Coordinates of C-alpha atoms in Angstrom, one line a residue:
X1 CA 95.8 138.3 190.2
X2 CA 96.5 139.4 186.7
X3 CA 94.5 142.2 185.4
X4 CA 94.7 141.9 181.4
X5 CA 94.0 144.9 180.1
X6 CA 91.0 145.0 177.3
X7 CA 91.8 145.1 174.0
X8 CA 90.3 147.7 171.2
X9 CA 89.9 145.7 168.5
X10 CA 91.6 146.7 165.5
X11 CA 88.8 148.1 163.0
X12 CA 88.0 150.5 166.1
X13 CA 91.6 151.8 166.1
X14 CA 92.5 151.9 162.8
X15 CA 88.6 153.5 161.7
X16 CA 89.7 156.2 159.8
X17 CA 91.4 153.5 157.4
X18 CA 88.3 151.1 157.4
X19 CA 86.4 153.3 156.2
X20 CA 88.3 154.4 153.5
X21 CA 88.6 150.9 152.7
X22 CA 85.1 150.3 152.6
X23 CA 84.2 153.7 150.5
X24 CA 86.8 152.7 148.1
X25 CA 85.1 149.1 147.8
X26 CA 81.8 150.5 147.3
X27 CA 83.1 153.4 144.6
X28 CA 82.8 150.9 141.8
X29 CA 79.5 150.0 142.5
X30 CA 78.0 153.7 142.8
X31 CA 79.9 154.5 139.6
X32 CA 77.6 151.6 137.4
X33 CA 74.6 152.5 139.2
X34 CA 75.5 156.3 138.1
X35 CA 76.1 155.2 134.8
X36 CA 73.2 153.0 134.1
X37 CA 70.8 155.7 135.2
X38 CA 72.5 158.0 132.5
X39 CA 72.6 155.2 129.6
X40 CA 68.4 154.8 130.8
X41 CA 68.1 159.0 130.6
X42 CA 69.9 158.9 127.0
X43 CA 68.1 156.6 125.9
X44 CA 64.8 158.3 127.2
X45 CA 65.6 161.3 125.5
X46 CA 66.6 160.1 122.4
X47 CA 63.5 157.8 122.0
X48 CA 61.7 161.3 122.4
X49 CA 63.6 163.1 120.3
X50 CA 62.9 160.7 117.5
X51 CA 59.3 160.6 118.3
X52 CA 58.9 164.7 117.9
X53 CA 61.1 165.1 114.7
X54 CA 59.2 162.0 112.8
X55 CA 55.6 164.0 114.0
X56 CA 57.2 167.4 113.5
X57 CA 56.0 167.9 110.5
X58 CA 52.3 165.6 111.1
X59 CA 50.6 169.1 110.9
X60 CA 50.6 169.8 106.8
X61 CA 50.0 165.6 106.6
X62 CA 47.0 163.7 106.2
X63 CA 45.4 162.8 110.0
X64 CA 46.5 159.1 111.0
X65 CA 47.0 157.5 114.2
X66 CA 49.9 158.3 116.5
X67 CA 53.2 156.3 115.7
X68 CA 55.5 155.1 118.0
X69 CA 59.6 155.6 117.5
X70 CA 61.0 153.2 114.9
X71 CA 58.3 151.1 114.0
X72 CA 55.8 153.6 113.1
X73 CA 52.0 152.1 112.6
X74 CA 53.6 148.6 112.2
X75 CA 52.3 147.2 115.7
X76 CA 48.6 148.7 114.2
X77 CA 48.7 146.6 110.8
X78 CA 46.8 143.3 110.8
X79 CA 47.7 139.9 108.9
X80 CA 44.9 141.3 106.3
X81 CA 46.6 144.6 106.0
X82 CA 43.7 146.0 103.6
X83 CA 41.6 145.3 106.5
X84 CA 44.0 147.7 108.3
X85 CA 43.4 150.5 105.9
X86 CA 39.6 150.0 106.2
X87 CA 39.5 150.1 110.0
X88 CA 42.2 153.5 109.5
X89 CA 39.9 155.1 106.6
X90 CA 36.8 154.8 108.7
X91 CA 38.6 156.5 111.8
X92 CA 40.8 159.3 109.7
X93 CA 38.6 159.8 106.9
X94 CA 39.8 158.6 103.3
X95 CA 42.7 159.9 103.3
X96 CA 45.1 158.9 106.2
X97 CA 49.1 158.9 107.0
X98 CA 51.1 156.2 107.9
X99 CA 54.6 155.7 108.9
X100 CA 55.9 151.7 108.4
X101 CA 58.8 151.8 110.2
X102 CA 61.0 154.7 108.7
X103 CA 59.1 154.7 105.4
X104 CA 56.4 157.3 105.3
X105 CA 53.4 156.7 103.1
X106 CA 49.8 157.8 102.1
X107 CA 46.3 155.9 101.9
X108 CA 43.8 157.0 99.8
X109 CA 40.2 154.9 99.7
X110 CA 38.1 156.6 97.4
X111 CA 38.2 156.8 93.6
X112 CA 38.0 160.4 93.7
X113 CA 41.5 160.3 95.5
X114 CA 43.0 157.2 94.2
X115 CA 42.4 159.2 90.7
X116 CA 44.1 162.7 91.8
X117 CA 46.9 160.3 93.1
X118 CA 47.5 157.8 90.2
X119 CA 46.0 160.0 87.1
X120 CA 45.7 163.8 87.5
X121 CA 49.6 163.8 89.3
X122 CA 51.1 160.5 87.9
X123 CA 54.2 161.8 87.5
X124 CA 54.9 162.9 90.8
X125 CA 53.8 159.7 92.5
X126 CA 54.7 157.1 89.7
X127 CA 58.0 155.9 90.7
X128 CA 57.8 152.4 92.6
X129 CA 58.9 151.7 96.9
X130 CA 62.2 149.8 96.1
X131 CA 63.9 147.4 98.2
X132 CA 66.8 145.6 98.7
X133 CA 65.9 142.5 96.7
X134 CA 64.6 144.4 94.2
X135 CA 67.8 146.7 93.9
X136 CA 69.6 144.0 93.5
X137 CA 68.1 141.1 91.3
X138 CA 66.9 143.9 88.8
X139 CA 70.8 145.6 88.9
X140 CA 69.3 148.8 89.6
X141 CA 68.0 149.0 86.0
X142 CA 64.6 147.7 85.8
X143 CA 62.0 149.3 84.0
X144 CA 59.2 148.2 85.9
X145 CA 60.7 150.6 88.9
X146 CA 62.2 153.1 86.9
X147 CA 61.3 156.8 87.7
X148 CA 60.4 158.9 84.7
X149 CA 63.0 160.3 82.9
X150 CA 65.1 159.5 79.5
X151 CA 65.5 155.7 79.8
X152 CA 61.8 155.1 81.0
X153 CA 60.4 156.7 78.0
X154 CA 63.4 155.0 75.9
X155 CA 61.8 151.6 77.1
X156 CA 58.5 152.5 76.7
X157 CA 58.9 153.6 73.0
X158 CA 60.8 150.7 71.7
X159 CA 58.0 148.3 73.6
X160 CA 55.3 149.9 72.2
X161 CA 56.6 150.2 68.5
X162 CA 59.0 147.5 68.0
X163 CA 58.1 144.7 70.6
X164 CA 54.1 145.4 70.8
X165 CA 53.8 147.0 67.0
X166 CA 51.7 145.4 64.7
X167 CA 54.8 144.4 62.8
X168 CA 56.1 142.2 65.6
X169 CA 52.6 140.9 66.3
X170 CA 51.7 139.7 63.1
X171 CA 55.8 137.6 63.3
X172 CA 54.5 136.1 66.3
X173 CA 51.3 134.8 65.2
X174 CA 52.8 131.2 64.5
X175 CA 54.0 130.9 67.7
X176 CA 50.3 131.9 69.5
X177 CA 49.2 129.2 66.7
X178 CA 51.3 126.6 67.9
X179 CA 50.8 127.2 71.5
X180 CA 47.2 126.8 71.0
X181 CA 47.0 124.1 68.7
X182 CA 49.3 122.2 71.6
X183 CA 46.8 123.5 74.3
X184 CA 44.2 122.9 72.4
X185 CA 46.1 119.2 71.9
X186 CA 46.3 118.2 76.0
X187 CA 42.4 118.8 76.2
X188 CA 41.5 116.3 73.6
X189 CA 44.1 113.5 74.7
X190 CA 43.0 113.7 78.3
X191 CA 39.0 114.0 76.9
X192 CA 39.6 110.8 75.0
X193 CA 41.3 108.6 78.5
X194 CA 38.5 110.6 80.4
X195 CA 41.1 112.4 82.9
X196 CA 39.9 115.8 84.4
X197 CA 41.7 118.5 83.4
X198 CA 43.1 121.7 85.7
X199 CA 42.1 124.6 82.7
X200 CA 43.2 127.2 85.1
X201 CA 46.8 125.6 85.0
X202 CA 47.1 124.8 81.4
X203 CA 45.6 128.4 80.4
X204 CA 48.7 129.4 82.9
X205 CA 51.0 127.2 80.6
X206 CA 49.6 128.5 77.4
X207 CA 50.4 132.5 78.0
X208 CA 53.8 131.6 79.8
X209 CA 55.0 129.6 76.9
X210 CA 53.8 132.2 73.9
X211 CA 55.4 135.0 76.5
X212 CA 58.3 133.2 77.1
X213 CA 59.2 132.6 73.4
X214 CA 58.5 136.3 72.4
X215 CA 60.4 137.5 74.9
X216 CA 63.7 134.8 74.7
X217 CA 62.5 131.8 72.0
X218 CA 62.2 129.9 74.6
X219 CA 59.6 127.3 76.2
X220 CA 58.8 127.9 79.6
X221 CA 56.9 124.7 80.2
X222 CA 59.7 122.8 78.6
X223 CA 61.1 119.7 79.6
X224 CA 64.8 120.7 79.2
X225 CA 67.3 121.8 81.7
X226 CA 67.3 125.4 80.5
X227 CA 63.8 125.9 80.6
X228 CA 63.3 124.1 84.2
X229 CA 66.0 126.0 85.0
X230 CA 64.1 129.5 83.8
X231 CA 61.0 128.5 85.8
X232 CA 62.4 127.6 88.9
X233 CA 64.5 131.0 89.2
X234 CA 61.8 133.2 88.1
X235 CA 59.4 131.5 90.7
X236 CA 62.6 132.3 93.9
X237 CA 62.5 135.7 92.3
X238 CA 58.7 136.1 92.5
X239 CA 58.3 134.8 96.4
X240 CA 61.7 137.0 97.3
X241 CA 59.9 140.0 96.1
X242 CA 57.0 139.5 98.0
X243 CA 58.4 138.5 101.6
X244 CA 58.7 141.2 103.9
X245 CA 62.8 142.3 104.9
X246 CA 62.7 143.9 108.1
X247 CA 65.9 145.8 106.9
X248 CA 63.6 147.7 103.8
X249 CA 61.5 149.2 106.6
X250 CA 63.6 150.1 109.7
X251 CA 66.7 152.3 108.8
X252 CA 69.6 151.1 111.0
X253 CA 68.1 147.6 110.4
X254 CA 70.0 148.0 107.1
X255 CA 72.8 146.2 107.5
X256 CA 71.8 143.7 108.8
X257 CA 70.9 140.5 107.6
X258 CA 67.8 138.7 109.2
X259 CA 67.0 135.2 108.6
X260 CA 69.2 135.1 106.0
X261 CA 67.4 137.4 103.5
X262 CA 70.2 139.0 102.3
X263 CA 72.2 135.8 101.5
X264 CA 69.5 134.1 100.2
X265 CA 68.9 136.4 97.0
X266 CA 72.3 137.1 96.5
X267 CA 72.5 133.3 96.0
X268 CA 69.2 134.1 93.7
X269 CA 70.9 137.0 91.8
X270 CA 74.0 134.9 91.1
X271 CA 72.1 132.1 89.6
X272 CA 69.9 134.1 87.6
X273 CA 72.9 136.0 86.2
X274 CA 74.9 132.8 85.1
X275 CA 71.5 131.8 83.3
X276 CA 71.2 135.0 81.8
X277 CA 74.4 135.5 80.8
X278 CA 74.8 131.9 79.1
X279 CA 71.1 132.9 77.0
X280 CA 72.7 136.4 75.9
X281 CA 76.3 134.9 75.1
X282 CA 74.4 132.2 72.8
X283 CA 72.4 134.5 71.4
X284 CA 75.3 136.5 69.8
X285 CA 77.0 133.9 69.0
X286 CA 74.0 133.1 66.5
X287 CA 73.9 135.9 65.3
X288 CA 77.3 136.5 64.5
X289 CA 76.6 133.0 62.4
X290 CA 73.8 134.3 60.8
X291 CA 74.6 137.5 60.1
X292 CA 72.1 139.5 61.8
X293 CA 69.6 137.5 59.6
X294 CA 66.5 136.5 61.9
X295 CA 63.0 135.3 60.7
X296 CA 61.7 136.4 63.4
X297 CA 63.3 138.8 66.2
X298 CA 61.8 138.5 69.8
X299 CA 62.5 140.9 72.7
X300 CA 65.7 140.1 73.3
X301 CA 67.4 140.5 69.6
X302 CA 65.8 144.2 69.7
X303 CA 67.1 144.6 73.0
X304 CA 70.9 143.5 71.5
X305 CA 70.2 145.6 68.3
X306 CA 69.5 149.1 70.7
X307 CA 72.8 147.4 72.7
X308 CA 74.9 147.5 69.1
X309 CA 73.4 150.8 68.0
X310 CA 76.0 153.7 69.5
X311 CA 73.5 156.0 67.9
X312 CA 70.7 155.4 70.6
X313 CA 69.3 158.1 72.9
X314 CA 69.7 155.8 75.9
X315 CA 73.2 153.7 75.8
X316 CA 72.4 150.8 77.5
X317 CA 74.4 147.8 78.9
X318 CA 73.7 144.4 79.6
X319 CA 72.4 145.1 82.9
X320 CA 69.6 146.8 81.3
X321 CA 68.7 143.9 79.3
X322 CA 69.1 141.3 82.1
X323 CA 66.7 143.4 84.3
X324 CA 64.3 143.9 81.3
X325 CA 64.3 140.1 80.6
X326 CA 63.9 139.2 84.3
X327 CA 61.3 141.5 85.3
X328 CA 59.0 140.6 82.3
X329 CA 59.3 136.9 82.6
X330 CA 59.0 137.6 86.5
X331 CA 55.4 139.4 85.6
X332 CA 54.0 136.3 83.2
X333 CA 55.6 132.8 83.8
X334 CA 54.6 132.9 87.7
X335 CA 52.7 129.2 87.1

């Protein structure tokens, strides 16, 4: 009778190595766990650490509701936003602080306030929330946003004295004839077929066409390429500096393009500069031809005679005069 003798298996005899084995194997996985629970934990703190520095200083500012880290009151602001602000107001008083996104801001709902804000200290809170579109279709250079300073009040004299002065009115009466006796035209040729007429969008056509030739010669409402060209890039302009660009709001958003906003008016800007460009370059060139000689001078020639003048308080470039041009046609010919 063979006795066999029983065998120790060999994870029992060799445990010491096993387990070091089976530590090693599970190293890996206790090092991730460690540091995903310290990614969480930074995370954590630095979510609170924004959230005390942006309400650090809530104390000396109007009362408002609590914001949250990196979006503010955004999550609080309804499709109506005024709505918003009534529903804040009513909560907080008439004057309340808001934070959208990283941009801090005040609300004021009351004349009484709304006139200490935009009258009694209009200088300190007259300069204009830029954005990224605006930046860059008006080439940093537009009046319209413009803080006060030398240029602002540059722009501001030669509108009021040389392009709004009585002078420059009483050149441009023609054209308001014209314009009229045309509008004035459409009513009594669709009066005598009987066709209704939209007065809202012909009234629209009237002021865009005498604004458009005071301000460039031009016909808005024409049926040329040049002027269907002018309308349709004024109108992208217009709807691009009314959408909302996540990227103006939240600051390391900035870089970063969303839905193409970025792309899509630098494709504007490049358009709008060709066409610019092209109406500046044949301007010149007529007047070079005329000598300087002009009936009648719209916006645009006393914007080239302040370019040609070296003795101007304000040098400007033709950047100015593109912004100035686009921001003015951008505020009339919306039709």
């Amino acid at each position: 009778m063979v006795i066999r003798k029983h065998r120790i298996p060999w994870y029992r005899r060799n445990k010491k190595i096993c387990v070091s084995l089976y530590s090693s194997c599970l190293l890996p996985f206790w090092l991730c766990n460690m540091i995903f629970e310290l990614i969480i934990a930074g995370f954590a703190i630095l979510l609170l650490t924004v959230f005390i520095l942006t309400n650090k200083g809530h104390g000396s500012l109007p009362p408002g509701p609590t914001p949250l880290p990196i979006i503010g009151h955004l999550h609080l602001l309804q499709p109506l936003i005024h709505h918003s602000f009534r529903d804040f107001c009513s909560c907080y008083g008439p004057l309340i602080y808001l934070r959208l996104g990283s941009v801090p801001c005040v609300v004021a709902s009351t004349p009484e306030l709304a006139r200490e804000l935009l009258k009694t200290n209009d200088l300190t809170f007259s300069s204009r929330k830029h954005s990224l579109a605006i930046d860059h279709l008006t080439y940093s250079s537009s009046f319209a946003f413009a803080p006060y300073g030398p240029y602002w009040r540059f722009i501001k004299k030669l509108s009021t004295f040389e392009f709004l002065g009585n002078r420059a009115l009483n050149q441009f009466l023609p054209v308001r004839r014209k314009e009229l006796r045309q509008f004035i035209g459409v009513l009594h040729d669709k009066s005598k077929v009987c066709e209704s007429v939209n007065v809202t969008e012909e009234l629209l056509n009237l002021s865009s066409n005498i604004i458009s030739q005071i301000i460039l010669s031009l016909r808005c409402s024409g049926t040329d390429n040049e002027a269907e060209g002018v309308r349709t890039l004024v109108r992208e302009v217009t709807q691009i500096f009314g959408e909302f660009n996540v990227s103006d709001f939240i600051w390391f958003c900035r870089n970063l393009d969303f839905r193409g906003y970025r792309k899509k008016f630098e494709d504007v800007h490049r358009r709008y500069d060709a066409l610019l460009e092209n109406i500046i370059t044949n301007r010149e060139i007529e007047r070079k031809k005329s000598g300087g000689e002009y009936k009648v001078k719209d916006l645009l020639d006393m914007m080239l005679d302040a370019l040609e003048d070296k003795s101007s308080e304000v040098e400007l470039t033709r950047e100015h005069i593109k912004a100035l041009v686009l921001v003015r046609k951008t505020l009339y010919i919306k039709n």
